[in-house]
Amino acid sequence: MVNTDNDRDVSEGIGQLECRNSGHDGQSAHPLLFTDISSIKALNAAWRKFSRGKKSRQDVSSYQQDLQPNISNLHELLVSGYYRHQPYQKFMIHDPKQRSIHKATVQDRVVHQSIVTATEPLFERRFIFDSYSCRAGKGTHAGVKRLYTFLRKVSNNDTRKVYILKCDIKKYFASIDHHILLGLIEHQVCDERTLELIRTILSSHGQESGCGIPLGNVTSQLFANIYLHELDWYVKQTLGVKYYARYCDDFVIVSDDKLYLRNIVGKIRQFLWEKLHLELHPYKITIRSWNQGIDFLGFVLRPHAVTIRNKTHKRILDRVSATNLSSYVGICSHADAYHISQILYMAAWRRGAGV
């Protein structure tokens, strides 16, 4: 039987379930879950996935020099209960706005990857179809394409006016409540050793306030989706919204009724605060018509064209080189941006030639 989008949308919300992994004795019905994280085989698999494309970096290269002793030592720390998360290295990036990144040690990042590999399938089957951040087969391009499909459908192929509510959550990663997040995780993960390991990861950042997950951890990507799955469930099932899509903390709702979109904002705001202790960003709540252009995930959608956002265009033009040209041309292929790809080819050639 093939799963449709609606089939996924009517799946049970994580926060409304008892743990479906527990057996009659109250123990995990998946007793090997911790083994799936801590075994030599699992850690080696996590290393391969984590280190792909990173082996030239000094810390990763150093860890690889004694890879099997390091993996064996990590295995012993995990199974003995002596594993402790090490402090982060903090630095700032500008991409395009300033963000604070927390970089964990290589050992900790291998653990992060192993946790995600073992536990993500438990949550992935619960996520709605139209959640596009950090999921296999999803991503920004799929999210933009899906929004364009919504706009075409609701506007009856641009024969009637259509509006888009676009919202952003204020300081999302820094505001995630550890206690609430753990409660959501416990609905799917009943293995106590795995839960204790997840608690260790959470307490490695924001322990004093009990809030926040670090940008930079692969676990944070999964945790962020688990947390806002509650919003997805509320919007789709309680509010009955059909045309909704989310990428991380950015989400859109499409309707031909502008007043309906205005009224729904208050309900979403109340739910986020009462259930998840989150706030909508007051300056990033917009309702626009399709003809005005919809800025979403680096692209601007209009009835007769999808273009690259001006700031994105300028940023990739500043950064393009022979090594990243194909990646940037690939971005252009998802928009009506042939002329931009030609400019990028010329810019990369000039820089390579030293012109």
Protein backbone atom coordinates (compact mmCIF):
# COMPACT_ATOMS: atom_id res chain seq x y z
CA MET A 1 0.00 0.00 0.00
CA VAL A 2 1.43 3.38 -1.03
CA ASN A 3 1.51 6.15 1.61
CA THR A 4 -0.04 9.40 0.43
CA ASP A 5 0.64 12.85 1.85
CA ASN A 6 -2.65 12.67 3.75
CA ASP A 7 -1.74 9.28 5.19
CA ARG A 8 1.34 10.82 6.75
CA ASP A 9 -0.55 13.87 7.98
CA VAL A 10 -3.02 11.77 9.96
CA SER A 11 -0.27 9.83 11.71
CA GLU A 12 -0.33 10.19 15.47
CA GLY A 13 1.39 13.20 17.02
CA ILE A 14 4.44 12.32 19.08
CA GLY A 15 3.24 14.31 22.06
CA GLN A 16 -0.08 12.47 22.11
CA LEU A 17 1.33 8.94 22.25
CA GLU A 18 2.33 6.54 24.92
CA CYS A 19 5.69 5.03 24.14
CA ARG A 20 5.06 2.57 21.32
CA ASN A 21 8.39 0.82 21.86
CA SER A 22 7.55 -0.61 25.28
CA GLY A 23 6.79 -4.24 25.80
CA HIS A 24 4.55 -5.93 28.41
CA ASP A 25 7.27 -5.72 31.04
CA GLY A 26 7.68 -1.96 30.59
CA GLN A 27 11.08 -2.44 28.99
CA SER A 28 11.97 -1.31 25.52
CA ALA A 29 10.60 -3.54 22.77
CA HIS A 30 13.80 -2.62 20.97
CA PRO A 31 16.33 -3.81 23.60
CA LEU A 32 19.25 -3.36 21.21
CA LEU A 33 18.73 0.39 20.78
CA PHE A 34 21.63 1.32 23.04
CA THR A 35 23.75 -1.35 21.33
CA ASP A 36 22.81 0.23 18.01
CA ILE A 37 24.48 3.38 19.33
CA SER A 38 27.41 2.07 21.38
CA SER A 39 28.69 -1.04 19.57
CA ILE A 40 32.01 -1.02 17.71
CA LYS A 41 30.13 -1.61 14.47
CA ALA A 42 27.72 1.28 15.10
CA LEU A 43 30.51 3.67 16.07
CA ASN A 44 32.52 2.79 12.98
CA ALA A 45 29.46 3.40 10.82
CA ALA A 46 28.90 6.73 12.60
CA TRP A 47 32.54 7.66 12.01
CA ARG A 48 32.26 6.95 8.28
CA LYS A 49 29.14 9.07 7.99
CA PHE A 50 30.44 11.91 10.14
CA SER A 51 33.93 12.07 8.60
CA ARG A 52 32.79 12.09 4.96
CA GLY A 53 34.29 15.21 3.38
CA LYS A 54 36.02 16.23 6.63
CA LYS A 55 39.14 14.04 6.78
CA SER A 56 41.46 16.85 5.72
CA ARG A 57 40.54 18.84 8.83
CA GLN A 58 43.19 18.70 11.52
CA ASP A 59 41.05 17.38 14.39
CA VAL A 60 39.40 14.74 12.22
CA SER A 61 42.72 13.67 10.68
CA SER A 62 44.28 13.39 14.13
CA TYR A 63 41.43 11.18 15.38
CA GLN A 64 41.74 8.96 12.32
CA GLN A 65 45.43 8.27 12.93
CA ASP A 66 44.45 6.05 15.87
CA LEU A 67 40.94 5.34 14.70
CA GLN A 68 40.35 1.82 16.03
CA PRO A 69 41.88 2.48 19.48
CA ASN A 70 39.79 5.66 19.66
CA ILE A 71 36.63 3.81 18.64
CA SER A 72 37.35 1.01 21.13
CA ASN A 73 37.93 3.51 23.92
CA LEU A 74 34.70 5.33 23.07
CA HIS A 75 32.82 2.03 23.09
CA GLU A 76 34.17 1.23 26.56
CA LEU A 77 33.21 4.68 27.87
CA LEU A 78 29.66 4.31 26.58
CA VAL A 79 28.96 0.79 27.79
CA SER A 80 30.55 1.45 31.19
CA GLY A 81 28.57 4.64 31.71
CA TYR A 82 31.73 6.76 32.03
CA TYR A 83 31.19 8.73 28.82
CA ARG A 84 31.13 12.48 29.43
CA HIS A 85 30.53 15.16 26.82
CA GLN A 86 33.46 17.55 26.43
CA PRO A 87 33.17 21.38 26.26
CA TYR A 88 32.40 23.03 22.93
CA GLN A 89 34.57 25.31 20.86
CA LYS A 90 32.48 28.41 20.18
CA PHE A 91 32.87 30.62 17.11
CA MET A 92 30.80 33.00 14.97
CA ILE A 93 29.82 32.68 11.33
CA HIS A 94 28.08 35.09 8.95
CA ASP A 95 25.89 33.11 6.53
CA PRO A 96 24.35 35.60 5.84
CA LYS A 97 23.43 36.74 9.36
CA GLN A 98 25.66 36.28 12.38
CA ARG A 99 25.26 32.95 14.15
CA SER A 100 26.96 31.39 17.13
CA ILE A 101 28.24 27.88 16.35
CA HIS A 102 29.31 25.37 18.99
CA LYS A 103 31.76 22.79 17.69
CA ALA A 104 32.04 19.55 19.66
CA THR A 105 35.10 17.32 19.79
CA VAL A 106 35.43 14.61 17.15
CA GLN A 107 34.65 11.92 19.73
CA ASP A 108 31.43 13.68 20.74
CA ARG A 109 30.42 14.21 17.12
CA VAL A 110 30.80 10.49 16.46
CA VAL A 111 28.44 9.86 19.39
CA HIS A 112 25.99 12.46 18.05
CA GLN A 113 25.96 10.77 14.66
CA SER A 114 25.45 7.33 16.19
CA ILE A 115 22.50 8.56 18.24
CA VAL A 116 20.86 10.10 15.18
CA THR A 117 21.42 7.01 13.02
CA ALA A 118 19.83 4.74 15.64
CA THR A 119 16.91 6.91 16.76
CA GLU A 120 15.91 9.00 13.75
CA PRO A 121 13.79 6.21 12.16
CA LEU A 122 11.62 6.13 15.30
CA PHE A 123 10.64 9.76 14.70
CA GLU A 124 10.83 9.96 10.93
CA ARG A 125 7.76 7.75 10.51
CA ARG A 126 5.77 10.24 12.62
CA PHE A 127 6.81 13.42 10.83
CA ILE A 128 4.37 15.01 8.41
CA PHE A 129 5.12 14.96 4.70
CA ASP A 130 5.57 18.74 4.47
CA SER A 131 8.42 19.13 6.95
CA TYR A 132 11.50 19.80 4.82
CA SER A 133 14.51 20.51 7.06
CA CYS A 134 17.33 17.96 7.45
CA ARG A 135 15.39 14.96 6.17
CA ALA A 136 16.30 12.49 3.44
CA GLY A 137 14.60 13.37 0.16
CA LYS A 138 13.52 16.79 1.42
CA GLY A 139 15.51 20.05 1.65
CA THR A 140 15.09 23.63 0.46
CA HIS A 141 14.46 22.87 -3.20
CA ALA A 142 11.75 20.33 -2.41
CA GLY A 143 10.17 22.81 0.02
CA VAL A 144 10.10 25.60 -2.59
CA LYS A 145 8.68 23.24 -5.22
CA ARG A 146 5.95 22.11 -2.83
CA LEU A 147 4.99 25.69 -1.97
CA TYR A 148 4.76 26.49 -5.67
CA THR A 149 2.41 23.51 -6.09
CA PHE A 150 0.25 24.81 -3.22
CA LEU A 151 0.08 28.26 -4.81
CA ARG A 152 -0.94 26.85 -8.18
CA LYS A 153 -3.60 24.67 -6.62
CA VAL A 154 -5.19 27.26 -4.30
CA SER A 155 -5.10 29.98 -6.98
CA ASN A 156 -6.59 27.59 -9.54
CA ASN A 157 -3.58 28.18 -11.79
CA ASP A 158 -3.45 31.89 -11.03
CA THR A 159 -7.11 32.56 -11.84
CA ARG A 160 -7.94 33.78 -8.32
CA LYS A 161 -6.04 35.69 -5.68
CA VAL A 162 -4.05 33.66 -3.19
CA TYR A 163 -2.29 34.73 0.02
CA ILE A 164 0.58 33.30 2.01
CA LEU A 165 1.12 33.61 5.74
CA LYS A 166 4.84 33.34 6.50
CA CYS A 167 6.14 33.09 10.07
CA ASP A 168 9.44 32.64 11.88
CA ILE A 169 10.05 31.58 15.48
CA LYS A 170 12.09 33.96 17.64
CA LYS A 171 15.50 32.56 18.64
CA TYR A 172 14.29 29.03 18.00
CA PHE A 173 17.34 26.89 18.81
CA ALA A 174 18.15 28.95 21.90
CA SER A 175 14.56 28.66 23.18
CA ILE A 176 14.01 24.89 23.02
CA ASP A 177 13.07 23.71 26.50
CA HIS A 178 15.08 20.63 27.55
CA HIS A 179 12.32 19.25 29.78
CA ILE A 180 9.66 19.52 27.06
CA LEU A 181 12.00 18.06 24.44
CA LEU A 182 12.88 15.09 26.64
CA GLY A 183 9.20 14.43 27.22
CA LEU A 184 8.62 14.29 23.47
CA ILE A 185 11.61 11.99 22.96
CA GLU A 186 10.45 9.66 25.73
CA HIS A 187 7.22 8.98 23.82
CA GLN A 188 9.29 7.11 21.23
CA VAL A 189 12.47 6.07 23.08
CA CYS A 190 11.88 3.94 26.17
CA ASP A 191 15.36 2.50 26.55
CA GLU A 192 16.76 4.13 29.70
CA ARG A 193 20.44 3.90 28.71
CA THR A 194 19.68 5.65 25.44
CA LEU A 195 17.64 8.31 27.23
CA GLU A 196 20.47 8.90 29.69
CA LEU A 197 22.87 9.40 26.80
CA ILE A 198 20.46 11.89 25.20
CA ARG A 199 20.22 13.72 28.54
CA THR A 200 24.00 13.94 28.57
CA ILE A 201 23.97 15.53 25.11
CA LEU A 202 21.26 18.01 26.10
CA SER A 203 22.94 19.02 29.36
CA SER A 204 26.18 19.72 27.48
CA HIS A 205 24.66 23.06 26.39
CA GLY A 206 22.32 25.40 28.24
CA GLN A 207 22.32 23.36 31.44
CA GLU A 208 21.97 26.44 33.66
CA SER A 209 18.82 27.73 31.95
CA GLY A 210 17.47 24.34 30.85
CA CYS A 211 17.00 25.78 27.37
CA GLY A 212 18.78 25.74 24.06
CA ILE A 213 20.43 23.27 21.71
CA PRO A 214 23.67 24.16 19.91
CA LEU A 215 23.91 25.01 16.25
CA GLY A 216 26.53 22.59 14.97
CA ASN A 217 25.35 19.29 16.47
CA VAL A 218 23.77 16.79 14.10
CA THR A 219 21.55 15.81 17.04
CA SER A 220 20.22 19.38 17.11
CA GLN A 221 18.80 18.95 13.61
CA LEU A 222 16.79 15.92 14.73
CA PHE A 223 15.78 17.49 18.05
CA ALA A 224 14.57 20.64 16.26
CA ASN A 225 12.29 18.54 14.04
CA ILE A 226 10.97 16.53 17.00
CA TYR A 227 10.11 19.72 18.88
CA LEU A 228 8.25 21.45 16.04
CA HIS A 229 6.48 18.28 14.97
CA GLU A 230 4.07 19.33 17.72
CA LEU A 231 3.34 22.53 15.81
CA ASP A 232 2.96 20.55 12.56
CA TRP A 233 0.46 18.25 14.23
CA TYR A 234 -1.50 21.16 15.75
CA VAL A 235 -1.70 23.09 12.46
CA LYS A 236 -2.61 20.07 10.33
CA GLN A 237 -4.95 18.20 12.67
CA THR A 238 -6.39 20.67 15.19
CA LEU A 239 -6.62 23.72 12.92
CA GLY A 240 -7.26 21.58 9.83
CA VAL A 241 -4.86 23.50 7.60
CA LYS A 242 -4.33 21.74 4.30
CA TYR A 243 -1.66 23.86 2.64
CA TYR A 244 1.14 24.13 5.21
CA ALA A 245 4.89 23.59 4.91
CA ARG A 246 7.78 24.07 7.32
CA TYR A 247 11.54 24.25 7.02
CA CYS A 248 13.15 24.34 10.48
CA ASP A 249 11.49 27.34 12.20
CA ASP A 250 10.18 28.99 9.01
CA PHE A 251 6.67 27.96 8.02
CA VAL A 252 4.05 29.01 5.49
CA ILE A 253 0.30 28.60 5.15
CA VAL A 254 -1.48 29.18 1.83
CA SER A 255 -5.12 30.30 1.54
CA ASP A 256 -7.41 32.34 -0.68
CA ASP A 257 -8.85 33.98 2.46
CA LYS A 258 -6.68 36.77 3.87
CA LEU A 259 -8.86 37.25 6.97
CA TYR A 260 -8.57 33.55 7.79
CA LEU A 261 -4.79 33.83 7.76
CA ARG A 262 -4.89 36.87 10.04
CA ASN A 263 -7.11 35.06 12.53
CA ILE A 264 -5.01 31.91 12.60
CA VAL A 265 -1.88 33.76 13.76
CA GLY A 266 -3.21 34.25 17.27
CA LYS A 267 -4.06 30.57 17.64
CA ILE A 268 -0.61 29.52 16.52
CA ARG A 269 1.03 32.07 18.81
CA GLN A 270 -0.95 30.80 21.80
CA PHE A 271 -0.16 27.15 21.05
CA LEU A 272 3.56 27.79 20.67
CA TRP A 273 3.78 29.64 23.96
CA GLU A 274 1.57 27.35 26.05
CA LYS A 275 2.85 24.01 24.75
CA LEU A 276 6.42 24.67 23.63
CA HIS A 277 7.45 27.94 25.34
CA LEU A 278 8.22 29.50 21.97
CA GLU A 279 7.38 32.90 20.50
CA LEU A 280 6.68 33.99 16.95
CA HIS A 281 9.16 36.62 15.81
CA PRO A 282 7.05 39.81 15.91
CA TYR A 283 8.78 41.32 12.86
CA LYS A 284 8.70 38.20 10.73
CA ILE A 285 4.97 37.58 10.43
CA THR A 286 3.83 38.51 6.94
CA ILE A 287 0.76 38.00 4.77
CA ARG A 288 1.39 38.67 1.10
CA SER A 289 -0.32 37.92 -2.16
CA TRP A 290 1.44 35.70 -4.66
CA ASN A 291 1.67 38.61 -7.10
CA GLN A 292 3.75 40.52 -4.53
CA GLY A 293 6.32 37.74 -4.48
CA ILE A 294 6.89 35.18 -1.72
CA ASP A 295 10.39 35.06 -0.23
CA PHE A 296 10.98 31.49 0.98
CA LEU A 297 14.22 29.57 1.55
CA GLY A 298 16.38 31.83 -0.61
CA PHE A 299 13.95 32.01 -3.54
CA VAL A 300 11.18 34.43 -4.51
CA LEU A 301 8.04 32.82 -5.91
CA ARG A 302 5.78 34.73 -8.32
CA PRO A 303 3.00 33.42 -10.57
CA HIS A 304 5.17 33.25 -13.66
CA ALA A 305 8.65 32.79 -12.27
CA VAL A 306 10.73 31.49 -9.38
CA THR A 307 13.80 33.68 -8.94
CA ILE A 308 16.78 33.70 -6.61
CA ARG A 309 16.56 36.20 -3.76
CA ASN A 310 18.71 39.29 -4.44
CA LYS A 311 20.78 38.81 -1.27
CA THR A 312 21.40 35.16 -2.18
CA HIS A 313 22.37 36.17 -5.73
CA LYS A 314 24.88 38.70 -4.41
CA ARG A 315 26.31 36.26 -1.86
CA ILE A 316 26.96 33.46 -4.35
CA LEU A 317 28.41 35.91 -6.87
CA ASP A 318 30.86 37.10 -4.19
CA ARG A 319 31.85 33.53 -3.31
CA VAL A 320 31.81 31.65 -6.61
CA SER A 321 35.01 29.90 -7.68
CA ALA A 322 36.02 26.94 -9.82
CA THR A 323 35.61 24.58 -6.85
CA ASN A 324 32.05 25.57 -5.92
CA LEU A 325 30.75 26.63 -9.34
CA SER A 326 28.79 23.44 -10.01
CA SER A 327 27.02 23.74 -6.65
CA TYR A 328 25.93 27.32 -7.32
CA VAL A 329 24.86 26.52 -10.88
CA GLY A 330 22.80 23.71 -9.37
CA ILE A 331 20.98 26.27 -7.22
CA CYS A 332 20.23 28.30 -10.36
CA SER A 333 18.76 25.21 -12.02
CA HIS A 334 15.93 25.25 -9.46
CA ALA A 335 14.87 28.75 -10.51
CA ASP A 336 14.37 30.82 -13.62
CA ALA A 337 17.97 31.93 -13.39
CA TYR A 338 19.79 30.94 -16.57
CA HIS A 339 21.27 34.44 -16.90
CA ILE A 340 22.64 34.24 -13.35
CA SER A 341 24.33 30.90 -14.06
CA GLN A 342 26.07 32.49 -17.05
CA ILE A 343 27.31 35.35 -14.87
CA LEU A 344 28.63 32.79 -12.37
CA TYR A 345 30.52 30.93 -15.10
CA MET A 346 32.16 34.18 -16.18
CA ALA A 347 32.99 35.23 -12.60
CA ALA A 348 34.55 31.84 -11.81
CA TRP A 349 36.60 31.91 -15.01
CA ARG A 350 37.90 35.42 -14.27
CA ARG A 351 38.94 34.48 -10.75
CA GLY A 352 40.60 31.30 -11.93
CA ALA A 353 42.48 33.26 -14.58
CA GLY A 354 43.42 35.95 -12.11
CA VAL A 355 41.57 38.61 -14.12
